[in-house]
CSV table of C-alpha atoms in Angstrom, one decimal:
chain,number,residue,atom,x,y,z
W,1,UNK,CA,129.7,174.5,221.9
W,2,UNK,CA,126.9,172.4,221.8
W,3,UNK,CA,124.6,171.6,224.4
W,4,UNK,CA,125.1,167.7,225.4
W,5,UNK,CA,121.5,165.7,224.8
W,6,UNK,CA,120.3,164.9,228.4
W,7,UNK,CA,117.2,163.7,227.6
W,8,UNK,CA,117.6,160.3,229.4
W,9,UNK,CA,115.6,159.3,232.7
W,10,UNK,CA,115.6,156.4,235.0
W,11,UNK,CA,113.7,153.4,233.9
W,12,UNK,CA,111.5,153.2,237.1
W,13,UNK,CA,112.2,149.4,238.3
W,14,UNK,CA,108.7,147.6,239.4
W,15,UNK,CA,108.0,144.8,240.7
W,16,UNK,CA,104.2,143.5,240.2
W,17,UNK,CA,105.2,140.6,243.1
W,18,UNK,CA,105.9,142.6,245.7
W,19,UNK,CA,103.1,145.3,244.8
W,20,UNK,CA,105.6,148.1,245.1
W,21,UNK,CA,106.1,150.9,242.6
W,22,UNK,CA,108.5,153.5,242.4
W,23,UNK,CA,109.6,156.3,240.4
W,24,UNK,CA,112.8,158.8,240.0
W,25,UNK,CA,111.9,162.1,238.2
W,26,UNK,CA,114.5,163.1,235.6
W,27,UNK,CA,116.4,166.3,236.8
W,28,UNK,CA,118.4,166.3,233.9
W,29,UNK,CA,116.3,166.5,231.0
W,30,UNK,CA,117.2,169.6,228.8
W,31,UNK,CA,115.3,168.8,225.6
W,32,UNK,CA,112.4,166.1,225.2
W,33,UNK,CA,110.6,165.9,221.8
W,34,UNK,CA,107.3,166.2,222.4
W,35,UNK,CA,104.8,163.5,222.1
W,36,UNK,CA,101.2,162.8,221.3
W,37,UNK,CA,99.5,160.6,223.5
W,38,UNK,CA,97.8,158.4,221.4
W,39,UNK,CA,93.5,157.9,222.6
W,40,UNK,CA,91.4,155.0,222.7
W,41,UNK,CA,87.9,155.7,222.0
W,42,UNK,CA,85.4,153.8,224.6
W,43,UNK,CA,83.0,151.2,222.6
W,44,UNK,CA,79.7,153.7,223.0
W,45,UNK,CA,81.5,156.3,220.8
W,46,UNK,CA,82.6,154.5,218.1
W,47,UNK,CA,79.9,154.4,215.3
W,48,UNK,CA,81.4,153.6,212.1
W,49,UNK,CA,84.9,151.1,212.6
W,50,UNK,CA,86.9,151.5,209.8
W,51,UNK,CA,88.4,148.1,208.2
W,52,UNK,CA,92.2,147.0,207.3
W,53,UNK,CA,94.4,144.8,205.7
W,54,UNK,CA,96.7,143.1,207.7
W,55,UNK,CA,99.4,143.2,205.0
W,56,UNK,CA,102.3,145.5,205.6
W,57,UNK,CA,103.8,147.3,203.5
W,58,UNK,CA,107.5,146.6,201.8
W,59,UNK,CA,109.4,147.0,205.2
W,60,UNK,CA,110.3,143.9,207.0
W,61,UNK,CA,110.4,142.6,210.4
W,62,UNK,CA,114.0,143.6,211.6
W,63,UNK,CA,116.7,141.8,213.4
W,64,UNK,CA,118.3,143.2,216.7
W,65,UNK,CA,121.5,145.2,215.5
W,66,UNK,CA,124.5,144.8,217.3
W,67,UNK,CA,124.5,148.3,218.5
W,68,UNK,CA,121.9,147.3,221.8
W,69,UNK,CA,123.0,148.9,224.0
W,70,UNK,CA,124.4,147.3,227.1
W,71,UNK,CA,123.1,148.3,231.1
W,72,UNK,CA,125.4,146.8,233.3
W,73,UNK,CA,123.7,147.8,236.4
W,74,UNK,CA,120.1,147.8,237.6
W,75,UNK,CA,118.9,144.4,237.2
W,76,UNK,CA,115.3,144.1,234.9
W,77,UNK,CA,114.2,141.2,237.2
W,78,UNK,CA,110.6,141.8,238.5
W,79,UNK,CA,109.3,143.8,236.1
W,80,UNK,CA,107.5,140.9,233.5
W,81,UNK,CA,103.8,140.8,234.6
W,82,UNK,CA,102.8,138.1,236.5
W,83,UNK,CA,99.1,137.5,236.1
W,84,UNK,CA,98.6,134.7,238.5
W,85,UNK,CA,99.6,137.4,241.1
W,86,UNK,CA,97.5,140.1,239.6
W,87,UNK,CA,94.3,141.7,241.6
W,88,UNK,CA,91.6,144.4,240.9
W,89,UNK,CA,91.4,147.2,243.1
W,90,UNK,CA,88.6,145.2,244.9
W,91,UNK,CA,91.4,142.5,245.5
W,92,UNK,CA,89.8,140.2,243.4
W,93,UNK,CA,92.3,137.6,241.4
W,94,UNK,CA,92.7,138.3,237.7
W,95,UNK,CA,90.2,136.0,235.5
W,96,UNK,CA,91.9,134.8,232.5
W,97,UNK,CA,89.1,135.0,229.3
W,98,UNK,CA,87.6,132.6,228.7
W,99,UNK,CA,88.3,132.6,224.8
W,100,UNK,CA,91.9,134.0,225.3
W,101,UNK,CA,93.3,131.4,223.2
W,102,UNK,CA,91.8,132.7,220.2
W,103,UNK,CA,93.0,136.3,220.7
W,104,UNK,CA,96.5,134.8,221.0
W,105,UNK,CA,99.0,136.2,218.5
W,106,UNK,CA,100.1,139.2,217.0
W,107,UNK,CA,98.0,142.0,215.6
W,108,UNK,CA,99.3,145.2,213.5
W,109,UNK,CA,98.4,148.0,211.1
W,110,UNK,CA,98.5,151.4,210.0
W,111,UNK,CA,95.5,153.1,211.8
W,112,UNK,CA,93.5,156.4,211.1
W,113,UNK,CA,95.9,159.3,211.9
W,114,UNK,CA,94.8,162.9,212.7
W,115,UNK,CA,97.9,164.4,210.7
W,116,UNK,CA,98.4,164.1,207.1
W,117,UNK,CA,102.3,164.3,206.5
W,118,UNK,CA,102.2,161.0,209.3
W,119,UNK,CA,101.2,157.5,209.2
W,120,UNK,CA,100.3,155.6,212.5
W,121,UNK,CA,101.6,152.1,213.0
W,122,UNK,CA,100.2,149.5,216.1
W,123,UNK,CA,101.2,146.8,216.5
W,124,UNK,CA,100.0,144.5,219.7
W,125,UNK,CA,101.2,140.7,220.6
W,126,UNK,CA,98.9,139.3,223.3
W,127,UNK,CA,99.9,136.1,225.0
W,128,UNK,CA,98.0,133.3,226.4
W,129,UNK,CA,98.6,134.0,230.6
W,130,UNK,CA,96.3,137.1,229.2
W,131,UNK,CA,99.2,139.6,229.0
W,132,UNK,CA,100.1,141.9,226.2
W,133,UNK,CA,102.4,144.9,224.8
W,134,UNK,CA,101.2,147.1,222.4
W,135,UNK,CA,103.6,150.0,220.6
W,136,UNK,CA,102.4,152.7,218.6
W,137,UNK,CA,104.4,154.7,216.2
W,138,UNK,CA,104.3,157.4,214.0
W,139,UNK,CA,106.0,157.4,211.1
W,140,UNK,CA,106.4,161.5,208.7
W,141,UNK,CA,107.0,160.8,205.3
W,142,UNK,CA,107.2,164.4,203.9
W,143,UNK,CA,110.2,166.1,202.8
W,144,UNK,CA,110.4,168.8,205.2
W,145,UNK,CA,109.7,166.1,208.5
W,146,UNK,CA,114.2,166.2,209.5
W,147,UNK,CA,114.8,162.2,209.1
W,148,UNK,CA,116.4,160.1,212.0
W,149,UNK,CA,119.8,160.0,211.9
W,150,UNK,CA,122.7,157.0,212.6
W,151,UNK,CA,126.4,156.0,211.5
W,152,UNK,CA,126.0,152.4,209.6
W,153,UNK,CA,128.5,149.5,210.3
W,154,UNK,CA,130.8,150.7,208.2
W,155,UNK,CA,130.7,154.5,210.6
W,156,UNK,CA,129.4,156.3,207.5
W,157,UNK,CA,127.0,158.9,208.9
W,158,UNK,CA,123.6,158.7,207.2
W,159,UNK,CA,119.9,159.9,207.7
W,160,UNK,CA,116.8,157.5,208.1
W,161,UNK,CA,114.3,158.2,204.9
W,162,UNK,CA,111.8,158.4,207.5
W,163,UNK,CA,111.4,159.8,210.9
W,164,UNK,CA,110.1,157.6,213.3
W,165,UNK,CA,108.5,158.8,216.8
W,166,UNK,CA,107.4,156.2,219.4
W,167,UNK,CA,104.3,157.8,220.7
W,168,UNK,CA,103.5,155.2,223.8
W,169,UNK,CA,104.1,151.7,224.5
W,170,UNK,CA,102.4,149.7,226.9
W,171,UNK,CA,101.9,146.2,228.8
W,172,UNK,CA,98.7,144.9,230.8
W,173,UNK,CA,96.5,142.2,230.1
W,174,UNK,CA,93.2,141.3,228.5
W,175,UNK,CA,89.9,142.0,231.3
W,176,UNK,CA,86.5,140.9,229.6
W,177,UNK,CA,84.2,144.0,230.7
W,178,UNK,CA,81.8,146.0,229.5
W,179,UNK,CA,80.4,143.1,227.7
W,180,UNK,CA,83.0,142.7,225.5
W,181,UNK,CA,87.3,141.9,226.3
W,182,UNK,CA,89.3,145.4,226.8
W,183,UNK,CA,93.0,145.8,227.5
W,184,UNK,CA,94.0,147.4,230.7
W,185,UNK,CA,97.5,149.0,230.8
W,186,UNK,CA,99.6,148.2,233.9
W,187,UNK,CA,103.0,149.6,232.6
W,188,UNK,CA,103.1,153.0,230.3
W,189,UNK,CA,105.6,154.9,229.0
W,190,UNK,CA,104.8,158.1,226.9
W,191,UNK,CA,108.8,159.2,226.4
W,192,UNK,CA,110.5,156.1,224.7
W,193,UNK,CA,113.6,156.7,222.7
W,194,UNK,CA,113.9,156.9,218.5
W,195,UNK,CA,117.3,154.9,218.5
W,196,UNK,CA,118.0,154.1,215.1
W,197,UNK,CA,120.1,150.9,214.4
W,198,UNK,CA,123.1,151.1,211.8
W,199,UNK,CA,120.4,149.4,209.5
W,200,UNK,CA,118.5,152.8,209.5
W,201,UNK,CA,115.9,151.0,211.5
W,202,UNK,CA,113.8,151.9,214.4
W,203,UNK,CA,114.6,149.9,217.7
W,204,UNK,CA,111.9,150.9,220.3
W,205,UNK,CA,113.2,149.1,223.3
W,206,UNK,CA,115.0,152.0,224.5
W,207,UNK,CA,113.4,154.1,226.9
W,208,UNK,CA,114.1,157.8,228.0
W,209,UNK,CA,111.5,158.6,230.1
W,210,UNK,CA,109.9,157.3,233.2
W,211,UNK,CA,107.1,154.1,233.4
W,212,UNK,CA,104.0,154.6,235.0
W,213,UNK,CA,102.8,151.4,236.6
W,214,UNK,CA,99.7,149.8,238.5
W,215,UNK,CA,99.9,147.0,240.7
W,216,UNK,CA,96.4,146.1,240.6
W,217,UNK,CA,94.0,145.9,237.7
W,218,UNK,CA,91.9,149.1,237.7
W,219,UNK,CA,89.3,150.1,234.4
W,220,UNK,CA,88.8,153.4,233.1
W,221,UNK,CA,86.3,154.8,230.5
W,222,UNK,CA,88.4,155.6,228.1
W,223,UNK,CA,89.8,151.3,226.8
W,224,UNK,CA,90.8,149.8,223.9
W,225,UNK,CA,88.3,147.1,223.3
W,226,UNK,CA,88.5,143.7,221.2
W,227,UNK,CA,85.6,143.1,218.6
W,228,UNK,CA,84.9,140.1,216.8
W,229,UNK,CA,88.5,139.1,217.4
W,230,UNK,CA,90.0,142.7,216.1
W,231,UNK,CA,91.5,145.4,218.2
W,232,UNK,CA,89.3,148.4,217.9
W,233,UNK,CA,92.1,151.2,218.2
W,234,UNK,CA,90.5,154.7,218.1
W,235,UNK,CA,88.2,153.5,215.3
W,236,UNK,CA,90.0,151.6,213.4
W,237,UNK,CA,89.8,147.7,213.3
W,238,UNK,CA,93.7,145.8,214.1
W,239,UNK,CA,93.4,142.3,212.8
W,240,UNK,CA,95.9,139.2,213.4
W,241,UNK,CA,99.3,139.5,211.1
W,242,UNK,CA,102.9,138.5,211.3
W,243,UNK,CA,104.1,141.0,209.4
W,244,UNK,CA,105.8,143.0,212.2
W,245,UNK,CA,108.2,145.5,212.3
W,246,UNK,CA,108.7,145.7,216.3
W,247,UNK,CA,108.6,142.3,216.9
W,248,UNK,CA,111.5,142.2,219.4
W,249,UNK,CA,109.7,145.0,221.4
W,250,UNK,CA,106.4,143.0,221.3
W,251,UNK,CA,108.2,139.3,222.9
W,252,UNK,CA,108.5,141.9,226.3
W,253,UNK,CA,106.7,143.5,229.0
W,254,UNK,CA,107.5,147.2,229.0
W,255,UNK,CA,109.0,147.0,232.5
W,256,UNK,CA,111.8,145.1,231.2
W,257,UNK,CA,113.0,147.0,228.1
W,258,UNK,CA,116.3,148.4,228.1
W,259,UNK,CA,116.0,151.8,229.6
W,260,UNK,CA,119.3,154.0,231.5
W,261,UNK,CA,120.3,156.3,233.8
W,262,UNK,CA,120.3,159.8,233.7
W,263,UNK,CA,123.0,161.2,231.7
W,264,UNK,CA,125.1,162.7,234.6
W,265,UNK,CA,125.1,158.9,236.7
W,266,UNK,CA,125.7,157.4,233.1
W,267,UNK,CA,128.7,158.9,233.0
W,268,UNK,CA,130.1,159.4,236.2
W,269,UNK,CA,129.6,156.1,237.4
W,270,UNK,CA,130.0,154.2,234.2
W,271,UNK,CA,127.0,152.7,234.9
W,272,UNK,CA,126.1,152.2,230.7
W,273,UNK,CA,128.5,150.7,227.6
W,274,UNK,CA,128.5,152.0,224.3
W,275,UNK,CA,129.1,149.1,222.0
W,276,UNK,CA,129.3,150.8,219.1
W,277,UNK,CA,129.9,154.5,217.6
W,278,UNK,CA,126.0,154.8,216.4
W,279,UNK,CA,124.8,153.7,219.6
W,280,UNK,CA,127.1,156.3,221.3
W,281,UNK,CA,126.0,159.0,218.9
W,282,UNK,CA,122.1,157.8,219.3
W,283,UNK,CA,122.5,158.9,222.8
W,284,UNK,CA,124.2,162.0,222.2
W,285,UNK,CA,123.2,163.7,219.3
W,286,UNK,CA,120.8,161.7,217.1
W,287,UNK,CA,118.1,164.3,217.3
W,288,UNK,CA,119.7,166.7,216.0
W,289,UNK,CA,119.5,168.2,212.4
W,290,UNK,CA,123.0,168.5,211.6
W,291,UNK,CA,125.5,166.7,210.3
W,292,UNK,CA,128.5,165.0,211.6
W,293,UNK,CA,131.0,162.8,210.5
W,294,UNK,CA,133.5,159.6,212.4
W,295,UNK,CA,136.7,160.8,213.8
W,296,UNK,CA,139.6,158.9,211.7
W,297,UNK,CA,141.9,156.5,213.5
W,298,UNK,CA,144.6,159.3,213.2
W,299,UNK,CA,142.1,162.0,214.5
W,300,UNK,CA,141.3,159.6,217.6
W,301,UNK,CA,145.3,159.6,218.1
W,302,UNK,CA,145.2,163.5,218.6
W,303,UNK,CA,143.2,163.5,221.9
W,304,UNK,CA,143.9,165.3,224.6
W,305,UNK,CA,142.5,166.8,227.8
W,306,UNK,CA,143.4,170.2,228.9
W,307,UNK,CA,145.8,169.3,231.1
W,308,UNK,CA,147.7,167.3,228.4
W,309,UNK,CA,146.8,164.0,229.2
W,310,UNK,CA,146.1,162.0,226.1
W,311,UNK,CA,142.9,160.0,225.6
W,312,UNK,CA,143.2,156.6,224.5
W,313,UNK,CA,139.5,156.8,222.3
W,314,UNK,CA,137.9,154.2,221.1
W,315,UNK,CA,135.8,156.0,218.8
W,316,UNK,CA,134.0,159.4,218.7
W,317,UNK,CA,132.3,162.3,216.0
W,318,UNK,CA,132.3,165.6,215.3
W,319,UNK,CA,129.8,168.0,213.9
W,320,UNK,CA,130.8,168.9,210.0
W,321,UNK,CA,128.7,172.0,209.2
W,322,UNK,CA,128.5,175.8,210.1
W,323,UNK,CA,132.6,176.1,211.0
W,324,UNK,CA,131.3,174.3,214.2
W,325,UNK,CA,134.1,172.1,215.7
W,326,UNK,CA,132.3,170.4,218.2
W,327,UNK,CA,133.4,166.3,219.1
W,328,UNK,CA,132.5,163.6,221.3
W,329,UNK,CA,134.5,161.0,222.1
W,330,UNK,CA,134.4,157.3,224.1
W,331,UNK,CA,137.0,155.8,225.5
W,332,UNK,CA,135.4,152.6,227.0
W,333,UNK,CA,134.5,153.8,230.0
W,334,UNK,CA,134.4,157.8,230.2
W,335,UNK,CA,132.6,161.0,227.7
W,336,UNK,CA,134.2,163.4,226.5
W,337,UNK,CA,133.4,166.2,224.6
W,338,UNK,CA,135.6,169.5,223.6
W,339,UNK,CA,136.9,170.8,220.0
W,340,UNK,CA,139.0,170.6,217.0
W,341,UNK,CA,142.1,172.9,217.1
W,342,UNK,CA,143.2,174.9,214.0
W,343,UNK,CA,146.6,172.5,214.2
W,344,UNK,CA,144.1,169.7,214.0
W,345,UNK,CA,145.0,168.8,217.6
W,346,UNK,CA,141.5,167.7,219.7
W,347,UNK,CA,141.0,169.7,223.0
W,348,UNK,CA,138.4,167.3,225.2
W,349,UNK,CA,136.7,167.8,228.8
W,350,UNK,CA,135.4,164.9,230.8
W,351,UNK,CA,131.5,165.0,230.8
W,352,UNK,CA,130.4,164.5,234.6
């Protein structure tokens, strides 16, 4: 039988008012993809700053599918940065720039990448109290790169004609040092989530992994400096668009994206809703290479536990290939995961 996907951690929940910060390591986690994280050079060693269009290419800025998924515990309250309340490590108060209004708006393009199956996308939305998120993605577009996968609306399993990896996201705000304005990260999170929509769209608000956070304003060497009103990310010059494609990510401060628990206190304490059958699977076994397919109405009727109790399930999968007979199922408030029987009958365990 399959390993269950436990790759989910507790968002850590800050609070930049009280100046308190906290963190829960995640136990649980069984299989992580690994990710990059993605440099920013400092502005004495860039030399030559390559220039590029703003325009996007064909894919659009995407709607919010209905398959969000729902944390019913854990309020997100506290966790939006509040730069009137904002020190440096000196305990001096935060100084908005002076010429932030013309740096506000969104910025975004593909930027230099050091892999050459992959394209890099950034995309950065800085606001006028001097805040601002930035999300970089990376995005393989050769064959043999094993594309996302999701069920549609419709529960038709598909995959995603591109992988998509979230290597960082970030929030902080705009410091003008070093002669020049430089964005300082306050909230970072290198282990965000690929949760594909039933669109076959990336949504990058889901989190799996811890956030690191600063209550105080604190520069390092290695920034990410604006020239000439132009992020200069690694090298490569962002300018102002509004062709996004992670616009809803961008309108939030990392520290209040929708993160959950890990997977054991997911489960045993209901503390998350799965609102659809792709956002159940997404949690389960998106990352897998295989392929699965929807459990029929009259399949869902066949569920039983061990013991003989039948499960009234609301919907749930099962892998389709290699004579495996592994299925998942929901029934609004527990997991379950067992087998299909050679009578067709569905044999199911409650995940705790």
């Amino acid at each position: 039988m399959k390993n269950f996907k436990t790759g989910l951690a507790l968002i850590t929940s800050v609070s930049l008012l009280l100046g308190a910060c906290g963190q829960e390591d995640n136990k649980d986690k069984v299989k992580t993809e690994t990710t990059e994280k993605a440099t920013t050079e400092s502005s004495s060693d860039v030399k030559e700053e390559k220039e590029v269009t703003t325009e996007t290419p064909e894919k659009d800025s995407k709607e919010s599918s209905d398959s969000v998924s729902k944390n019913s515990s854990d309020s997100q309250e506290g966790n939006r940065i509040d730069t009137k309340q904002l020190t440096d490590d000196k305990g001096k108060a935060y100084e908005l720039p002076k010429d932030i209004k013309s740096l506000t708006g969104t910025y975004a393009a593909y930027v230099k990448n050091e892999f050459s199956n992959q394209q890099k996308r950034v995309e950065v939305q800085i606001n006028d109290d001097g805040s601002y998120t930035l999300i970089s993605v990376r995005e393989h577009t050769e064959a043999y790169s094993n594309p996302n996968l999701y069920f549609d609306k419709n529960n038709q399993f598909k995959k995603a004609d591109k992988k998509y990896h979230v290597d960082k996201i970030e929030s902080g705000v705009i410091v003008n040092a070093y002669g020049s304005n430089v964005l300082v990260p306050l909230q970072t999170t290198f282990s965000p989530m690929n949760y594909i929509n039933e669109s076959g769209n990336l949504e990058a608000n889901h989190l799996n992994g811890p956030i690191e956070t600063s209550d105080v304003i604190k520069l390092k060497a290695d920034y990410t400096k604006i020239n000439n009103g132009k992020i200069n990310y690694s090298g490569t010059l962002i300018g102002k668009s509004n062709e996004l494609q992670y616009a809803d990510t961008l309108k939030q401060h990392l520290g209040e994206m929708e993160g959950v628990k890990s997977q054991a206190d997911l489960m045993s304490k209901s503390t998350h809703e799965y609102v659809s059958l792709n956002d159940f699977f997404q949690y389960i076994d998106s990352s897998d290479n295989a392929k699965y397919a929807a459990l029929s109405s009259d399949e869902l009727k066949k569920v039983y536990t061990e013991d003989n109790t039948q499960v009234k399930a609301k919907f749930g999968y099962k892998r389709v290939e290699n004579y495996e007979k592994d299925v998942h199922v929901y029934d609004g408030d527990k997991v379950y995961r067992g087998e299909v029987k050679d009578d067709g009958a569905i044999i199911v365990n409650e995940v705790n």
